[in-house]
Every structure is written in structure tokens, then in C-alpha cells.
Amino acid sequence: MPHTYEYPRPALAVDCAVLGFDEGDLKVLLIKRGLEPFKGKWALPGGFVRLDESLDVAARRELAEETGLTHVFLEQLYTFGEVKRDPRGRTVSVAYFALVKLGEQQVQAATDAQAAQWFSAEQAPALAFDHARILETALGRLRNKVRYVPIGFELLPRKFTLTQLQHLYEAILGRALDKRNFRKKALALGVLEATKEQEQDVAHRAARLYRFDEETYAKLVKKGFNFEL
Amino acid sequence: MPHTYEYPRPALAVDCAVLGFDEGDLKVLLIKRGLEPFKGKWALPGGFVRLDESLDVAARRELAEETGLTHVFLEQLYTFGEVKRDPRGRTVSVAYFALVKLGEQQVQAATDAQAAQWFSAEQAPALAFDHARILETALGRLRNKVRYVPIGFELLPRKFTLTQLQHLYEAILGRALDKRNFRKKALALGVLEATKEQEQDVAHRAARLYRFDEETYAKLVKKGFNFEL
DNA sequence: CCATAATAGTGTAGTAGAAACACTAAGGAG
DNA sequence: CTCCTTAGTGTTTCTACTACACTATTATGG
């Protein structure tokens, strides 16, 4: 069946706000644009959607092409469709929100990106298009979501200490948390499994390493638990 | 500056999941399609985005054109972009979520809709395209959102009784609530203003009418209050 | 090897909010 | 004036959140 609708169409892009956590604060992954417009400026990785791929697939493809990242946590964020947001002409962008375990994969620029680099998310450089707004939206989503869903584990290595987890939450929420209360609550969720291992190469008492137990988590979700932390 | 990207583009549509509340349960506004594909089937109101209008504007325009509704609460919901979701060819749809105060406006079908009609949201008829999934997503958003934001007032007349409010929350959350606790909590929010009026034409003790005080609400939001109910 | 520095790890008491629960008040209908 | 229907109201119990300070362990450096 042919399309009966024959008006001109906006271009359709995907852009990814990729967040990581390191050295006590949130990072965002930016690429340096190799093409006009905004050539030489920092931007979120992204590109145009092809006819034969879904939006999710397009987002993963662009992310892999421009930064080398694969197998990251990815979900749709918001669709930005102001008329003048792209100087080339009408372009609608479906923004995605990605979380990566920093240190497990190296990023490498490719295709039309000159460079890919992590920046502090709170003080990123000026961005191309309306990407600053997309980034703001992503940080807001993270702040909200982390209160109800144990999503923070997507930002930590597979094994982590409770102090690392606490620092992550403090960075996301922007305020200090009480150590004893935090540990009590975190363990009470029932999705942290203590390993027999400890932190290595530290100049003080070594902390126990925990891992996030996805199986237990999945079971609890089915029972309707919610996971405020 | 010309577009450098010249691949074929998906068509871009908006669709609105319009929810209302009446007779103790949630309703959704559907239109009967006047054109192929799915001619004669029920669907969410929606249509294609024009080059000179933002997504929000497109959603309001289509809603007004097909159902006559204006000045409704409207926010973006999710963007649906599976490859095969439209038999005419690749079409991406930005879905919107609308809440209307039922009884304040009459709906009337127009343009390419043969009819516009309210249905029970939980047991709507079979829908065109992937609109059933969009409706599910909208109901989920409502259920979630209503727990943190006093959004329910968008679904009630300007003046309402506490019992009406409670029934609304019960319909959204799908469970019974305790009357005394509910009233205590609702009033404790500080955004309900008692009017001097009462319910009319009821065959029993008349209930006091309240109204939602948007000004107080705006002030409290600024102070960072949250509004679980 | 002893002292120091750094972070890990732990419990309790007080307070505030959530949940459970049943009767009296008011008004219209017959 | 009786009955039916819904409005409106407090208290107690239990649970969850908050505030708060010391001991334990390990590496380092004198």
C-alpha cells in the first residue's frame, strides 16, 4: 500500500546522552564534530535514522559508529522537535539516554567524529544544536529515576564497594548522604550480594566488594517491590 | 545552509492518547478512521507533522481538527518507531498524553475522522496500528505520574468533592483507598481550597465542593515540595 | 615495630508518616 | 417521621526515616 501522504517530511535523527561515573562525579561522552554545521564543536553522538531500522537500533548503531561503545544501558529519553533546532533545515531528534560502566570499554572516535571524550556532566563545554537542553533532560531523568529504580548499578563496575555506591548516589542527587543509613537501606533492598573479595591496592582498611544481583532483582520486580534508595 | 543528508526519510506523525474520567472510570477518546488503512477502525486521534510546526503544536492541531478539543493538558509521552508499525510505509509517531476535564467540552468528529467517541480506557475496542500499545503506555504514565504530581485535577471539573477525587485516584491506581486517610492526606497537601458551595441535586447529604489552588501549588513547587497522594 | 593516617564497618533512640479502623451528621425520598 | 444514602471526622499502632559517634583494619613512614 503506497503512502497517501505526500507533504515534505522533517529529517529524523537520534542523539545519545551517554553518562558515566568516575572520580566522584558524573561524566558525559561528547564527540567533536567533523562536519558542518558546528564543525569542531562538541556534541552528543548521534545521526540520522535509516528506513530499515527502528529508533532503538538507530541509536545503538550511531553510538557504536561514533564512539565504539556497545552493550550499554539505553532507553528513549524525549523527542525534540522545535522548528529551528537545526540550521540545515527541519530536523526532529529522538534523544536517548545511555549509562555506561566507565573503565570497562574504551571510547574511540570514528566516522564523522574527530574525537570522543568524557567531560564532567555538570560543567560540559558549549554544545552544538540544542544538545545542552538534551543533556539537562538526561540528567533530570537520571536524578528522578535513580530514586525509584536501582539504575545506579549501570554506572558502576560489576563489583563495587558500598562507599563507591554511596558516592555515586551523592553525585547524582547532589547532596551528602548519611553513611549508616545509606548502607542499611541499600542492603535492605535485597539486591546486593556480598562477594568474598575485597578492594585491592588501597592504603587503608580494604572494603568488601558487592555485586548487583539481577536475578533477585527481577524476581522482586515481579512481586511489585519498589526500590527507593 | 542546505541539508547535506539526502537519504529517504520516515514519515513523522503525532498521536494523542486523550484520557478523561467519568462515572467512576477512566475513558479514552477514539476516532473512527475515515480513510485507509484501517478505515472504519477505532484509533487515537493524530496525523502528520508539518515542516513549519513543532511537535507540540502538531499534536494540538491534530487534536483540535479531529475532535474539536482545545486547551487540554498535553505532554509528550513516547516516540514509537518500529519499522513495520504502519502498513503504508515507514512512519514514526511521537505519541502525546492528554488529560481533559470531561463535561466541559463536547467532542465532535471532523476532517478525516468519521466519529469521535469516549470508551472505557481499560476495555477499549481493538485499535488501528500499534495504538493499543500507545494507550497502554499512556495509562502507565498516568498511574506513575499521579503518585508524585497532583495531576488528577486535570481530569475533574473545576469544583469537585473529595469523594470524586478519591474515586478518581482509585480508578487510576486500581485499588480501594481508605476514606479517612485519603482525605487527611489530600487536605494536608495544602493545594485544595474549600469553596462555600455544595454538591447539588443529590438524594443524600450534600458534599462540600473544593477547588485546586494553582497559585499555592506553584509556590509550593518552587519550594521543592513533592506531592505524593 | 610502633605510631599515625585513612577508610571500613556497625546500632540505637527519637520522630514523623502510613495504615487500620467505626461511628455520627445531614439531607432527600417515600 | 422513618429510612436510605453519602458526608465527615480521630486515635492507636506500626513502620520507616533521621540523627548521631565510636571501634576495626590495613598500609605507610619514622
Coordinates of C-alpha atoms (C1' of nucleotides) in Angstrom, one line a residue:
Chain A
M1 CA 0.0 0.0 0.0
P2 CA 1.5 3.3 -1.0
H3 CA 1.8 6.3 1.2
T4 CA -1.1 8.6 0.6
Y5 CA 0.6 11.4 2.5
E6 CA 3.0 13.3 0.3
Y7 CA 3.9 16.5 2.1
P8 CA 7.6 17.1 2.8
R9 CA 9.0 15.4 5.8
P10 CA 11.3 16.5 8.6
A11 CA 14.6 14.7 8.8
L12 CA 14.7 12.3 11.7
A13 CA 17.8 11.9 13.9
V14 CA 18.7 10.1 17.1
D15 CA 21.1 11.6 19.7
C16 CA 22.5 9.8 22.7
A17 CA 23.3 11.4 26.1
V18 CA 25.8 8.9 27.4
L19 CA 26.5 9.2 31.1
G20 CA 29.3 7.6 33.1
F21 CA 30.6 7.9 36.7
D22 CA 34.3 8.3 37.6
E23 CA 36.4 10.1 40.3
G24 CA 33.3 11.0 42.2
D25 CA 31.4 12.8 39.6
L26 CA 29.1 12.3 36.6
K27 CA 30.6 12.4 33.1
V28 CA 29.1 12.8 29.7
L29 CA 30.5 11.5 26.5
L30 CA 30.9 14.1 23.7
I31 CA 32.2 14.0 20.2
K32 CA 33.9 16.7 18.3
R33 CA 32.0 17.3 15.1
G34 CA 34.0 16.7 11.9
L35 CA 31.4 18.2 9.6
E36 CA 29.3 21.3 9.3
P37 CA 27.2 22.6 10.8
F38 CA 29.0 23.2 14.1
K39 CA 32.2 21.7 12.8
G40 CA 34.8 21.5 15.6
K41 CA 32.2 21.9 18.3
W42 CA 31.3 19.3 20.9
A43 CA 28.1 17.5 20.5
L44 CA 26.2 14.4 21.7
P45 CA 26.8 11.4 19.5
G46 CA 24.0 10.8 17.0
G47 CA 22.9 10.7 13.4
F48 CA 20.1 10.1 11.0
V49 CA 17.6 7.2 11.3
R50 CA 17.5 4.8 8.3
L51 CA 14.3 3.5 6.9
D52 CA 15.0 -0.1 7.7
E53 CA 15.9 0.2 11.4
S54 CA 13.9 1.0 14.5
L55 CA 14.8 4.1 16.6
D56 CA 16.4 1.9 19.3
V57 CA 18.6 0.2 16.7
A58 CA 19.5 3.6 15.1
A59 CA 20.6 4.9 18.5
R60 CA 22.8 1.9 19.1
R61 CA 24.2 2.0 15.6
E62 CA 25.2 5.6 15.8
L63 CA 26.6 5.2 19.3
A64 CA 28.8 2.3 18.1
E65 CA 29.8 4.1 15.0
E66 CA 30.9 7.3 16.6
T67 CA 32.2 6.2 19.9
G68 CA 32.8 2.4 19.7
L69 CA 30.5 1.7 22.7
T70 CA 28.3 -1.4 22.6
H71 CA 26.1 -3.2 25.1
V72 CA 25.3 -0.2 27.1
F73 CA 22.1 0.5 29.0
L74 CA 20.0 2.6 26.6
E75 CA 16.4 3.9 26.8
Q76 CA 14.5 6.6 25.0
L77 CA 14.5 10.0 26.7
Y78 CA 12.5 12.6 24.8
T79 CA 11.9 13.8 21.3
F80 CA 13.0 17.3 20.4
G81 CA 11.1 18.9 17.6
E82 CA 11.4 22.6 17.7
V83 CA 11.2 24.0 14.1
K84 CA 14.6 25.9 14.2
R85 CA 16.7 23.5 16.2
D86 CA 18.9 22.5 13.2
P87 CA 20.3 25.2 10.9
R88 CA 20.3 22.8 7.9
G89 CA 16.5 22.6 7.9
R90 CA 13.7 20.9 9.8
T91 CA 15.1 18.0 11.9
V92 CA 13.4 16.1 14.7
S93 CA 15.7 14.3 17.1
V94 CA 14.7 11.4 19.2
A95 CA 17.1 11.6 22.2
Y96 CA 18.3 8.6 24.0
F97 CA 19.7 8.2 27.5
A98 CA 22.6 5.8 28.0
L99 CA 24.5 4.6 31.1
V100 CA 27.9 3.0 30.8
K101 CA 30.2 1.3 33.2
L102 CA 33.2 3.5 32.8
G103 CA 36.5 1.6 32.6
E104 CA 35.1 -1.5 31.0
Q105 CA 35.2 -0.1 27.5
Q106 CA 37.5 2.5 25.9
V107 CA 35.9 5.1 23.7
Q108 CA 37.3 5.8 20.2
A109 CA 36.1 8.3 17.8
A110 CA 35.1 7.2 14.3
T111 CA 33.1 8.1 11.1
D112 CA 32.3 11.8 11.2
A113 CA 33.5 12.4 14.7
Q114 CA 37.0 13.9 15.1
A115 CA 37.3 12.9 18.7
A116 CA 35.3 11.3 21.5
Q117 CA 35.9 12.4 25.1
W118 CA 34.5 12.3 28.6
F119 CA 33.6 15.6 30.3
S120 CA 32.2 16.5 33.6
A121 CA 28.4 16.4 33.1
E122 CA 27.7 19.4 35.3
Q123 CA 30.3 21.6 33.6
A124 CA 30.3 20.4 30.0
P125 CA 31.6 22.8 27.2
A126 CA 29.1 24.7 25.0
L127 CA 27.3 22.2 22.8
A128 CA 26.1 22.1 19.2
F129 CA 22.4 22.4 18.3
D130 CA 20.1 22.1 21.4
H131 CA 22.2 19.4 22.9
A132 CA 22.7 21.3 26.1
R133 CA 19.0 21.0 26.7
I134 CA 19.1 17.3 25.9
L135 CA 21.9 16.8 28.4
E136 CA 19.9 18.7 31.0
T137 CA 16.9 16.5 30.3
A138 CA 19.1 13.4 30.7
L139 CA 20.5 14.5 34.0
G140 CA 17.0 15.2 35.2
R141 CA 15.8 11.8 34.1
L142 CA 18.7 10.2 36.0
R143 CA 18.0 12.1 39.1
N144 CA 14.4 11.1 39.1
K145 CA 14.8 7.5 38.0
V146 CA 17.5 6.7 40.5
R147 CA 15.0 7.3 43.3
Y148 CA 12.7 4.5 42.3
V149 CA 14.8 2.1 40.3
P150 CA 18.2 0.7 41.1
I151 CA 19.6 2.0 37.9
G152 CA 22.8 3.3 39.5
F153 CA 24.4 -0.1 39.1
E154 CA 24.6 0.5 35.4
L155 CA 27.2 3.2 36.2
L156 CA 29.5 1.1 38.5
P157 CA 31.9 -1.7 37.7
R158 CA 30.5 -5.2 38.2
K159 CA 32.0 -5.4 41.7
F160 CA 31.9 -2.3 43.8
T161 CA 32.1 -1.1 47.4
L162 CA 29.3 0.4 49.3
T163 CA 31.3 3.6 49.6
Q164 CA 31.5 3.8 45.8
L165 CA 27.8 3.3 45.6
Q166 CA 27.1 6.0 48.1
H167 CA 29.4 8.4 46.3
L168 CA 27.5 7.7 43.1
Y169 CA 24.2 8.5 44.7
E170 CA 25.6 11.6 46.2
A171 CA 26.8 12.8 42.8
I172 CA 23.5 12.1 41.2
L173 CA 21.4 13.6 43.9
G174 CA 23.7 16.5 44.6
R175 CA 23.7 16.1 48.4
A176 CA 25.6 14.2 51.1
L177 CA 24.0 11.0 52.5
D178 CA 24.4 9.5 55.9
K179 CA 26.7 6.5 55.7
R180 CA 25.0 4.2 58.2
N181 CA 21.5 5.0 56.9
F182 CA 22.6 4.5 53.3
R183 CA 24.2 1.2 53.9
K184 CA 21.2 0.0 55.9
K185 CA 18.8 0.9 53.2
A186 CA 21.0 -0.3 50.3
L187 CA 21.4 -3.8 51.9
A188 CA 17.7 -3.9 52.9
L189 CA 16.8 -3.8 49.2
G190 CA 18.0 -7.3 49.0
V191 CA 19.6 -7.0 45.6
L192 CA 23.2 -6.6 46.7
E193 CA 25.2 -9.7 47.1
A194 CA 28.4 -9.6 49.1
T195 CA 31.3 -11.3 47.4
K196 CA 34.3 -12.8 49.3
E197 CA 36.6 -10.3 47.6
Q198 CA 37.9 -7.0 48.9
E199 CA 39.2 -3.8 47.3
Q200 CA 42.8 -4.1 46.2
D201 CA 45.8 -1.7 46.5
V202 CA 44.4 0.7 48.9
A203 CA 46.4 2.4 51.7
H204 CA 43.9 1.7 54.4
R205 CA 41.4 -1.0 55.5
A206 CA 40.1 -2.7 52.4
A207 CA 36.4 -2.6 51.8
R208 CA 34.3 -5.6 50.9
L209 CA 33.1 -5.8 47.3
Y210 CA 29.4 -6.3 46.4
R211 CA 27.7 -7.1 43.2
F212 CA 24.2 -6.3 42.0
D213 CA 22.1 -9.4 41.8
E214 CA 20.0 -9.1 38.7
E215 CA 18.2 -12.4 39.2
T216 CA 16.9 -11.5 42.7
Y217 CA 16.1 -8.0 41.3
A218 CA 14.0 -9.5 38.5
K219 CA 12.1 -11.7 41.0
L220 CA 11.4 -8.8 43.3
V221 CA 10.2 -6.6 40.4
K222 CA 7.6 -9.3 39.5
K223 CA 6.3 -9.2 43.1
G224 CA 5.8 -5.4 42.7
F225 CA 8.5 -4.2 45.0
N226 CA 9.7 -0.7 44.5
F227 CA 13.2 0.3 45.1
E228 CA 13.6 3.7 46.6
L229 CA 17.1 4.4 47.8
Chain B
M1 CA 22.6 26.1 4.6
P2 CA 21.3 23.1 2.7
H3 CA 20.8 19.7 4.1
T4 CA 23.8 17.5 3.4
Y5 CA 21.8 14.4 4.3
E6 CA 19.8 13.1 1.4
Y7 CA 18.7 9.6 2.4
P8 CA 14.9 8.9 2.3
R9 CA 13.1 9.9 5.5
P10 CA 10.5 8.2 7.6
A11 CA 7.1 10.0 7.7
L12 CA 6.6 11.7 11.0
A13 CA 3.2 11.6 12.8
V14 CA 1.8 12.6 16.2
D15 CA -0.9 10.6 18.0
C16 CA -2.7 11.6 21.1
A17 CA -3.9 9.4 23.9
V18 CA -6.6 11.5 25.4
L19 CA -7.9 10.4 28.8
G20 CA -10.9 11.5 30.7
F21 CA -12.7 10.4 33.8
D22 CA -16.4 9.9 34.2
E23 CA -18.9 7.6 36.1
G24 CA -16.1 6.2 38.2
D25 CA -13.8 5.0 35.5
L26 CA -11.1 6.2 33.0
K27 CA -12.1 6.9 29.4
V28 CA -10.1 7.3 26.3
L29 CA -11.2 9.3 23.3
L30 CA -11.1 7.4 20.0
I31 CA -11.9 8.4 16.4
K32 CA -13.3 6.1 13.7
R33 CA -11.0 6.3 10.8
G34 CA -12.4 7.6 7.6
L35 CA -9.5 6.7 5.4
E36 CA -7.4 3.6 4.6
P37 CA -5.5 2.0 6.1
F38 CA -7.7 0.7 8.9
K39 CA -10.7 2.6 7.5
G40 CA -13.7 2.2 9.9
K41 CA -11.5 1.1 12.8
W42 CA -11.0 3.0 16.0
A43 CA -7.8 4.8 16.5
L44 CA -6.1 7.5 18.6
P45 CA -6.5 11.0 17.0
G46 CA -3.4 12.1 15.2
G47 CA -1.8 12.9 11.9
F48 CA 1.3 14.0 10.2
V49 CA 3.7 16.7 11.4
R50 CA 4.2 19.8 9.1
L51 CA 7.5 21.4 8.4
D52 CA 6.6 24.7 10.0
E53 CA 5.2 23.5 13.3
S54 CA 6.8 22.0 16.4
L55 CA 5.7 18.6 17.7
D56 CA 3.6 20.1 20.5
V57 CA 1.9 22.4 18.0
A58 CA 1.2 19.5 15.6
A59 CA -0.3 17.4 18.4
R60 CA -2.7 20.3 19.5
R61 CA -3.6 21.0 15.9
E62 CA -4.5 17.4 15.1
L63 CA -6.4 17.0 18.3
A64 CA -8.4 20.1 17.5
E65 CA -9.0 19.1 13.9
E66 CA -10.2 15.6 14.6
T67 CA -12.0 16.0 17.9
G68 CA -12.6 19.7 18.5
L69 CA -10.8 19.7 21.8
T70 CA -8.6 22.7 22.7
H71 CA -6.9 23.9 25.9
V72 CA -6.2 20.4 27.3
F73 CA -3.3 19.3 29.4
L74 CA -0.9 17.8 26.9
E75 CA 2.6 16.4 27.3
Q76 CA 4.8 14.2 25.2
L77 CA 4.6 10.6 26.0
Y78 CA 7.0 8.4 24.0
T79 CA 8.1 8.0 20.4
F80 CA 7.1 4.8 18.6
G81 CA 9.4 3.9 15.8
E82 CA 9.2 0.2 14.9
V83 CA 9.9 -0.4 11.2
K84 CA 6.6 -2.1 10.4
R85 CA 4.2 -0.2 12.6
D86 CA 2.4 1.4 9.6
P87 CA 1.4 -0.6 6.5
R88 CA 1.7 2.4 4.3
G89 CA 5.5 2.6 4.8
R90 CA 7.9 3.7 7.4
T91 CA 6.2 6.0 9.9
V92 CA 7.5 7.2 13.2
S93 CA 4.9 8.5 15.7
V94 CA 5.5 10.9 18.5
A95 CA 2.8 10.0 21.0
Y96 CA 1.2 12.6 23.3
F97 CA -0.6 12.2 26.5
A98 CA -3.6 14.4 27.1
L99 CA -6.0 14.9 30.1
V100 CA -9.3 16.6 29.7
K101 CA -12.0 17.7 32.1
L102 CA -14.9 15.7 30.8
G103 CA -18.1 17.5 30.6
E104 CA -16.5 20.9 29.9
Q105 CA -16.1 20.4 26.2
Q106 CA -18.1 18.3 23.8
V107 CA -16.2 16.3 21.3
Q108 CA -17.1 16.4 17.6
A109 CA -15.5 14.4 14.8
A110 CA -14.1 16.3 11.9
T111 CA -11.6 16.1 8.9
D112 CA -10.7 12.5 8.2
A113 CA -12.5 11.1 11.3
Q114 CA -16.0 9.6 10.9
A115 CA -16.7 9.8 14.5
A116 CA -15.2 10.7 17.9
Q117 CA -16.3 8.8 21.0
W118 CA -15.3 8.1 24.5
F119 CA -14.6 4.5 25.6
S120 CA -13.7 2.8 28.8
A121 CA -9.9 3.0 28.8
E122 CA -9.4 -0.4 30.4
Q123 CA -11.6 -2.2 27.8
A124 CA -11.2 -0.2 24.6
P125 CA -12.0 -1.9 21.3
A126 CA -9.3 -3.2 19.0
L127 CA -7.3 -0.3 17.8
A128 CA -5.5 0.5 14.5
F129 CA -1.7 0.4 14.1
D130 CA 0.1 0.0 17.4
H131 CA -2.3 2.3 19.2
A132 CA -3.2 -0.3 21.8
R133 CA 0.4 -0.1 22.9
I134 CA 0.4 3.6 22.9
L135 CA -2.7 3.6 25.1
E136 CA -1.1 1.1 27.5
T137 CA 1.9 3.4 27.7
A138 CA -0.3 6.4 28.5
L139 CA -2.2 4.6 31.2
G140 CA 1.1 3.6 32.7
R141 CA 2.3 7.1 32.6
L142 CA -0.8 8.3 34.4
R143 CA -0.5 5.7 37.1
N144 CA 3.1 6.6 37.7
K145 CA 2.7 10.4 37.5
V146 CA -0.3 10.6 39.7
R147 CA 1.8 9.3 42.6
Y148 CA 4.1 12.3 42.6
V149 CA 2.3 15.1 40.9
P150 CA -1.2 16.3 41.6
I151 CA -2.2 15.8 38.0
G152 CA -5.5 14.3 38.8
F153 CA -7.1 17.7 38.9
E154 CA -6.8 17.9 35.1
L155 CA -9.4 15.2 35.0
L156 CA -12.0 16.7 37.3
P157 CA -14.3 19.6 36.9
R158 CA -13.1 22.9 38.4
K159 CA -15.1 22.2 41.5
F160 CA -15.3 18.7 42.9
T161 CA -16.0 16.8 46.1
L162 CA -13.3 14.8 48.0
T163 CA -15.3 11.7 47.2
Q164 CA -15.0 12.4 43.5
L165 CA -11.3 12.9 43.9
Q166 CA -10.9 9.7 45.8
H167 CA -12.8 7.7 43.2
L168 CA -10.6 9.1 40.5
Y169 CA -7.5 8.0 42.4
E170 CA -9.0 4.6 43.0
A171 CA -9.7 4.3 39.2
I172 CA -6.2 5.3 38.3
L173 CA -4.4 3.2 40.9
G174 CA -6.8 0.2 40.5
R175 CA -7.3 -0.3 44.2
A176 CA -9.5 1.0 47.1
L177 CA -8.3 3.7 49.3
D178 CA -9.2 4.4 52.9
K179 CA -11.6 7.4 53.1
R180 CA -10.2 9.0 56.2
N181 CA -6.6 8.6 55.3
F182 CA -7.2 9.8 51.8
R183 CA -9.0 13.0 53.0
K184 CA -6.3 13.7 55.6
K185 CA -3.5 13.4 53.0
A186 CA -5.3 15.3 50.3
L187 CA -6.0 18.2 52.6
A188 CA -2.5 18.1 54.0
L189 CA -1.1 18.8 50.6
G190 CA -2.3 22.3 51.0
V191 CA -3.5 22.8 47.5
L192 CA -7.2 22.2 48.0
E193 CA -9.3 25.2 48.7
A194 CA -12.8 24.6 50.2
T195 CA -15.4 26.7 48.5
K196 CA -18.6 27.7 50.2
E197 CA -20.6 25.7 47.8
Q198 CA -22.0 22.2 48.0
E199 CA -23.0 19.5 45.6
Q200 CA -26.4 20.0 44.1
D201 CA -29.3 17.7 43.4
V202 CA -28.3 14.7 45.3
A203 CA -30.6 12.5 47.3
H204 CA -28.5 12.5 50.4
R205 CA -26.3 14.8 52.5
A206 CA -24.6 17.2 50.1
A207 CA -20.8 17.2 50.0
R208 CA -18.7 20.3 50.1
L209 CA -17.0 21.4 46.8
Y210 CA -13.3 22.0 46.7
R211 CA -11.1 23.5 44.0
F212 CA -7.5 23.0 43.1
D213 CA -5.5 26.1 44.0
E214 CA -2.9 26.5 41.2
E215 CA -1.3 29.5 42.8
T216 CA -0.5 27.8 46.1
Y217 CA 0.6 24.8 44.1
A218 CA 3.1 26.9 42.0
K219 CA 4.5 28.4 45.2
L220 CA 5.0 25.0 46.9
V221 CA 6.6 23.6 43.8
K222 CA 9.2 26.3 43.9
K223 CA 10.0 25.4 47.5
G224 CA 10.6 21.9 46.4
F225 CA 7.6 20.1 47.9
N226 CA 6.6 16.9 46.4
F227 CA 3.1 15.7 46.3
E228 CA 2.5 12.1 46.8
L229 CA -1.0 11.2 47.4
Chain C
dC1 C1' 57.8 -2.4 65.4
dC2 C1' 55.2 1.3 66.8
dA3 C1' 52.6 5.4 65.8
dT4 C1' 49.9 7.5 62.5
dA5 C1' 46.7 8.2 58.9
dA6 C1' 42.9 6.7 56.3
dT7 C1' 38.7 4.5 55.4
dA8 C1' 35.5 0.4 56.7
dG9 C1' 32.0 -1.0 59.4
dT10 C1' 28.4 -1.1 63.0
dG11 C1' 23.5 0.1 66.5
dT12 C1' 20.1 2.8 68.9
dA13 C1' 16.9 6.2 70.3
dG14 C1' 13.7 9.6 68.8
dT15 C1' 10.4 11.3 65.4
dA16 C1' 7.3 11.5 61.7
dG17 C1' 4.4 9.5 58.5
dA18 C1' 1.3 5.4 57.0
dA19 C1' -2.2 2.2 57.9
dA20 C1' -6.1 0.3 60.2
dC21 C1' -10.4 1.0 61.9
dA22 C1' -16.3 2.7 63.1
dC23 C1' -19.3 5.8 64.3
dT24 C1' -22.3 10.3 64.0
dA25 C1' -24.2 14.0 60.8
dA26 C1' -27.1 15.7 57.2
dG27 C1' -30.4 15.7 53.7
dG28 C1' -33.8 13.8 50.4
dA29 C1' -37.3 10.2 49.3
dG30 C1' -41.2 7.8 50.4
Chain D
dC1 C1' -41.2 10.8 60.8
dT2 C1' -38.6 6.8 59.2
dC3 C1' -35.3 5.1 56.2
dC4 C1' -31.7 5.3 53.0
dT5 C1' -27.6 7.1 51.3
dT6 C1' -23.4 9.5 51.5
dA7 C1' -20.5 13.2 54.2
dG8 C1' -17.5 13.9 57.6
dT9 C1' -14.4 13.0 61.5
dG10 C1' -9.7 10.9 65.5
dT11 C1' -7.0 7.7 67.6
dT12 C1' -3.9 4.0 68.0
dT13 C1' -0.5 1.0 66.1
dC14 C1' 3.2 0.1 63.4
dT15 C1' 6.7 1.2 60.3
dA16 C1' 10.2 3.9 58.2
dC17 C1' 13.4 7.9 58.3
dT18 C1' 16.7 10.7 60.7
dA19 C1' 20.4 11.9 63.6
dC20 C1' 24.4 10.6 65.5
dA21 C1' 30.0 8.5 67.2
dC22 C1' 32.9 5.1 68.1
dT23 C1' 35.8 0.7 67.0
dA24 C1' 38.3 -2.2 63.4
dT25 C1' 41.5 -2.9 59.8
dT26 C1' 45.3 -2.1 56.8
dA27 C1' 49.2 0.4 54.8
dT28 C1' 52.9 3.8 55.4
dG29 C1' 56.7 6.1 57.4
dG30 C1' 59.8 7.1 61.1

